[in-house]
PDB file of C-alpha atoms in Angstrom:
ATOM      1  CA  UNK A   1     -72.673 -56.594  71.123  1.00 56.00           C
ATOM      2  CA  UNK A   2     -75.194 -54.269  70.054  1.00 67.00           C
ATOM      3  CA  UNK A   3     -75.306 -50.848  68.176  1.00 74.00           C
ATOM      4  CA  UNK A   4     -72.609 -49.413  70.696  1.00 82.00           C
ATOM      5  CA  UNK A   5     -69.880 -51.935  69.430  1.00 87.00           C
ATOM      6  CA  UNK A   6     -70.231 -51.291  65.538  1.00 89.00           C
ATOM      7  CA  UNK A   7     -69.751 -47.467  66.719  1.00 93.00           C
ATOM      8  CA  UNK A   8     -66.298 -47.875  68.556  1.00 94.00           C
ATOM      9  CA  UNK A   9     -65.648 -49.939  65.895  1.00 94.00           C
ATOM     10  CA  UNK A  10     -66.004 -47.654  63.734  1.00 94.00           C
ATOM     11  CA  UNK A  11     -64.200 -45.026  65.503  1.00 96.00           C
ATOM     12  CA  UNK A  12     -61.265 -47.454  65.793  1.00 96.00           C
ATOM     13  CA  UNK A  13     -61.070 -47.476  62.115  1.00 97.00           C
ATOM     14  CA  UNK A  14     -61.329 -43.803  61.860  1.00 97.00           C
ATOM     15  CA  UNK A  15     -58.586 -43.496  64.797  1.00 97.00           C
ATOM     16  CA  UNK A  16     -56.511 -45.720  62.975  1.00 97.00           C
ATOM     17  CA  UNK A  17     -57.037 -43.997  59.349  1.00 97.00           C
ATOM     18  CA  UNK A  18     -56.073 -40.640  61.371  1.00 96.00           C
ATOM     19  CA  UNK A  19     -53.213 -42.677  62.515  1.00 97.00           C
ATOM     20  CA  UNK A  20     -51.701 -43.652  60.006  1.00 97.00           C
ATOM     21  CA  UNK A  21     -52.308 -40.548  58.006  1.00 96.00           C
ATOM     22  CA  UNK A  22     -50.390 -38.708  60.607  1.00 95.00           C
ATOM     23  CA  UNK A  23     -47.361 -40.741  60.540  1.00 94.00           C
ATOM     24  CA  UNK A  24     -47.013 -40.796  56.772  1.00 93.00           C
ATOM     25  CA  UNK A  25     -47.256 -36.881  57.009  1.00 91.00           C
ATOM     26  CA  UNK A  26     -44.167 -37.131  59.367  1.00 90.00           C
ATOM     27  CA  UNK A  27     -42.780 -39.808  57.531  1.00 88.00           C
ATOM     28  CA  UNK A  28     -42.900 -37.466  54.236  1.00 87.00           C
ATOM     29  CA  UNK A  29     -42.060 -33.903  55.689  1.00 83.00           C
ATOM     30  CA  UNK A  30     -39.004 -35.045  56.926  1.00 74.00           C
ATOM     31  CA  UNK A  31     -36.796 -35.794  53.589  1.00 74.00           C
ATOM     32  CA  UNK A  32     -38.840 -32.832  51.946  1.00 73.00           C
ATOM     33  CA  UNK A  33     -37.436 -29.860  54.134  1.00 74.00           C
ATOM     34  CA  UNK A  34     -34.133 -31.960  54.770  1.00 73.00           C
ATOM     35  CA  UNK A  35     -34.528 -33.246  58.240  1.00 74.00           C
ATOM     36  CA  UNK A  36     -34.839 -36.265  60.037  1.00 78.00           C
ATOM     37  CA  UNK A  37     -37.710 -38.065  61.336  1.00 79.00           C
ATOM     38  CA  UNK A  38     -39.692 -35.104  63.405  1.00 82.00           C
ATOM     39  CA  UNK A  39     -43.116 -35.704  64.886  1.00 89.00           C
ATOM     40  CA  UNK A  40     -45.687 -33.400  64.642  1.00 92.00           C
ATOM     41  CA  UNK A  41     -47.615 -33.294  68.138  1.00 95.00           C
ATOM     42  CA  UNK A  42     -51.510 -33.221  67.870  1.00 95.00           C
ATOM     43  CA  UNK A  43     -51.520 -29.825  69.113  1.00 96.00           C
ATOM     44  CA  UNK A  44     -49.695 -28.329  66.242  1.00 95.00           C
ATOM     45  CA  UNK A  45     -52.293 -30.107  63.525  1.00 94.00           C
ATOM     46  CA  UNK A  46     -55.310 -28.914  65.336  1.00 95.00           C
ATOM     47  CA  UNK A  47     -53.257 -25.646  65.498  1.00 95.00           C
ATOM     48  CA  UNK A  48     -52.748 -25.547  61.605  1.00 93.00           C
ATOM     49  CA  UNK A  49     -56.509 -26.555  61.053  1.00 94.00           C
ATOM     50  CA  UNK A  50     -58.100 -24.035  63.552  1.00 96.00           C
ATOM     51  CA  UNK A  51     -56.620 -22.502  66.221  1.00 94.00           C
ATOM     52  CA  UNK A  52     -59.107 -21.403  68.135  1.00 96.00           C
ATOM     53  CA  UNK A  53     -61.429 -24.057  68.486  1.00 96.00           C
ATOM     54  CA  UNK A  54     -58.376 -25.416  70.504  1.00 95.00           C
ATOM     55  CA  UNK A  55     -58.004 -22.400  72.863  1.00 95.00           C
ATOM     56  CA  UNK A  56     -61.731 -22.634  72.941  1.00 96.00           C
ATOM     57  CA  UNK A  57     -62.193 -26.730  73.423  1.00 96.00           C
ATOM     58  CA  UNK A  58     -59.284 -25.496  76.530  1.00 95.00           C
ATOM     59  CA  UNK A  59     -60.797 -22.863  77.841  1.00 96.00           C
ATOM     60  CA  UNK A  60     -64.438 -24.703  78.205  1.00 97.00           C
ATOM     61  CA  UNK A  61     -63.032 -28.035  80.110  1.00 96.00           C
ATOM     62  CA  UNK A  62     -60.901 -25.529  82.363  1.00 95.00           C
ATOM     63  CA  UNK A  63     -64.360 -23.341  83.235  1.00 96.00           C
ATOM     64  CA  UNK A  64     -67.116 -26.107  82.937  1.00 96.00           C
ATOM     65  CA  UNK A  65     -65.311 -29.218  83.741  1.00 95.00           C
ATOM     66  CA  UNK A  66     -61.833 -29.259  85.532  1.00 95.00           C
ATOM     67  CA  UNK A  67     -58.879 -26.755  85.318  1.00 95.00           C
ATOM     68  CA  UNK A  68     -56.751 -30.253  86.901  1.00 96.00           C
ATOM     69  CA  UNK A  69     -58.267 -32.315  83.540  1.00 96.00           C
ATOM     70  CA  UNK A  70     -56.952 -29.724  80.846  1.00 94.00           C
ATOM     71  CA  UNK A  71     -53.711 -28.866  82.411  1.00 95.00           C
ATOM     72  CA  UNK A  72     -52.893 -32.229  84.186  1.00 96.00           C
ATOM     73  CA  UNK A  73     -53.871 -34.749  81.409  1.00 96.00           C
ATOM     74  CA  UNK A  74     -55.384 -33.330  78.349  1.00 96.00           C
ATOM     75  CA  UNK A  75     -53.014 -30.574  77.272  1.00 95.00           C
ATOM     76  CA  UNK A  76     -49.978 -33.206  77.933  1.00 96.00           C
ATOM     77  CA  UNK A  77     -51.613 -35.556  75.605  1.00 96.00           C
ATOM     78  CA  UNK A  78     -51.947 -33.322  73.004  1.00 96.00           C
ATOM     79  CA  UNK A  79     -48.122 -32.558  72.901  1.00 96.00           C
ATOM     80  CA  UNK A  80     -48.266 -36.456  72.065  1.00 96.00           C
ATOM     81  CA  UNK A  81     -47.114 -37.221  68.235  1.00 96.00           C
ATOM     82  CA  UNK A  82     -50.696 -36.550  66.579  1.00 96.00           C
ATOM     83  CA  UNK A  83     -50.007 -41.008  65.180  1.00 96.00           C
ATOM     84  CA  UNK A  84     -48.840 -42.221  68.513  1.00 97.00           C
ATOM     85  CA  UNK A  85     -52.218 -40.214  70.216  1.00 96.00           C
ATOM     86  CA  UNK A  86     -54.301 -40.940  67.237  1.00 97.00           C
ATOM     87  CA  UNK A  87     -53.036 -44.852  67.710  1.00 97.00           C
ATOM     88  CA  UNK A  88     -53.923 -45.351  71.505  1.00 97.00           C
ATOM     89  CA  UNK A  89     -57.733 -44.106  70.514  1.00 97.00           C
ATOM     90  CA  UNK A  90     -57.737 -46.095  68.141  1.00 97.00           C
ATOM     91  CA  UNK A  91     -56.692 -49.572  70.854  1.00 96.00           C
ATOM     92  CA  UNK A  92     -59.122 -48.290  72.674  1.00 96.00           C
ATOM     93  CA  UNK A  93     -62.138 -47.973  70.543  1.00 96.00           C
ATOM     94  CA  UNK A  94     -61.094 -51.504  68.871  1.00 95.00           C
ATOM     95  CA  UNK A  95     -60.991 -53.100  72.578  1.00 95.00           C
ATOM     96  CA  UNK A  96     -64.601 -51.493  73.495  1.00 93.00           C
ATOM     97  CA  UNK A  97     -66.021 -52.506  70.063  1.00 91.00           C
ATOM     98  CA  UNK A  98     -64.651 -56.442  70.430  1.00 86.00           C
ATOM     99  CA  UNK A  99     -64.386 -58.264  67.345  1.00 76.00           C
ATOM    100  CA  UNK A 100     -67.629 -58.082  65.974  1.00 64.00           C
ATOM    101  CA  UNK A 101     -70.214 -60.939  64.515  1.00 63.00           C
ATOM    102  CA  UNK A 102     -67.724 -64.113  63.666  1.00 59.00           C
ATOM    103  CA  UNK A 103     -68.323 -64.939  60.060  1.00 56.00           C
ATOM    104  CA  UNK A 104     -68.762 -68.549  58.916  1.00 56.00           C
ATOM    105  CA  UNK A 105     -65.826 -70.430  57.273  1.00 56.00           C
ATOM    106  CA  UNK A 106     -67.601 -71.138  53.434  1.00 57.00           C
ATOM    107  CA  UNK A 107     -64.404 -73.273  52.495  1.00 55.00           C
ATOM    108  CA  UNK A 108     -63.798 -70.959  49.814  1.00 58.00           C
ATOM    109  CA  UNK A 109     -60.233 -70.074  50.977  1.00 61.00           C
ATOM    110  CA  UNK A 110     -59.659 -73.200  53.102  1.00 61.00           C
ATOM    111  CA  UNK A 111     -61.328 -75.874  52.092  1.00 62.00           C
ATOM    112  CA  UNK A 112     -63.272 -77.861  54.813  1.00 61.00           C
ATOM    113  CA  UNK A 113     -61.585 -81.226  55.349  1.00 64.00           C
ATOM    114  CA  UNK A 114     -64.816 -83.997  54.137  1.00 64.00           C
ATOM    115  CA  UNK A 115     -65.195 -86.719  56.575  1.00 60.00           C
TER     116      UNK A 115
END
């Protein structure tokens, strides 16, 4: 595995942290607002951070890449709960990155059997 695998694992950890943070936000927000659990979509989070970049990204994909990609794939995916989309991306990056280097067992936690 090369440097690309390490980058993929790093992105996997980043998206896993985002997924956990988004899930914690949704779990915490409900009781504070006296509501039941309700997931916040990825688009809602993006709109809160920077609405203009969401509109600009959509326009760029429509004009430069494909309107079908934006309307049929990306826009519906942005409607998914943020924790679910980030979790799926984390899983994909972990699959791409592989298992990484295997560490040799030092025998500190599980002592080796003596022969």
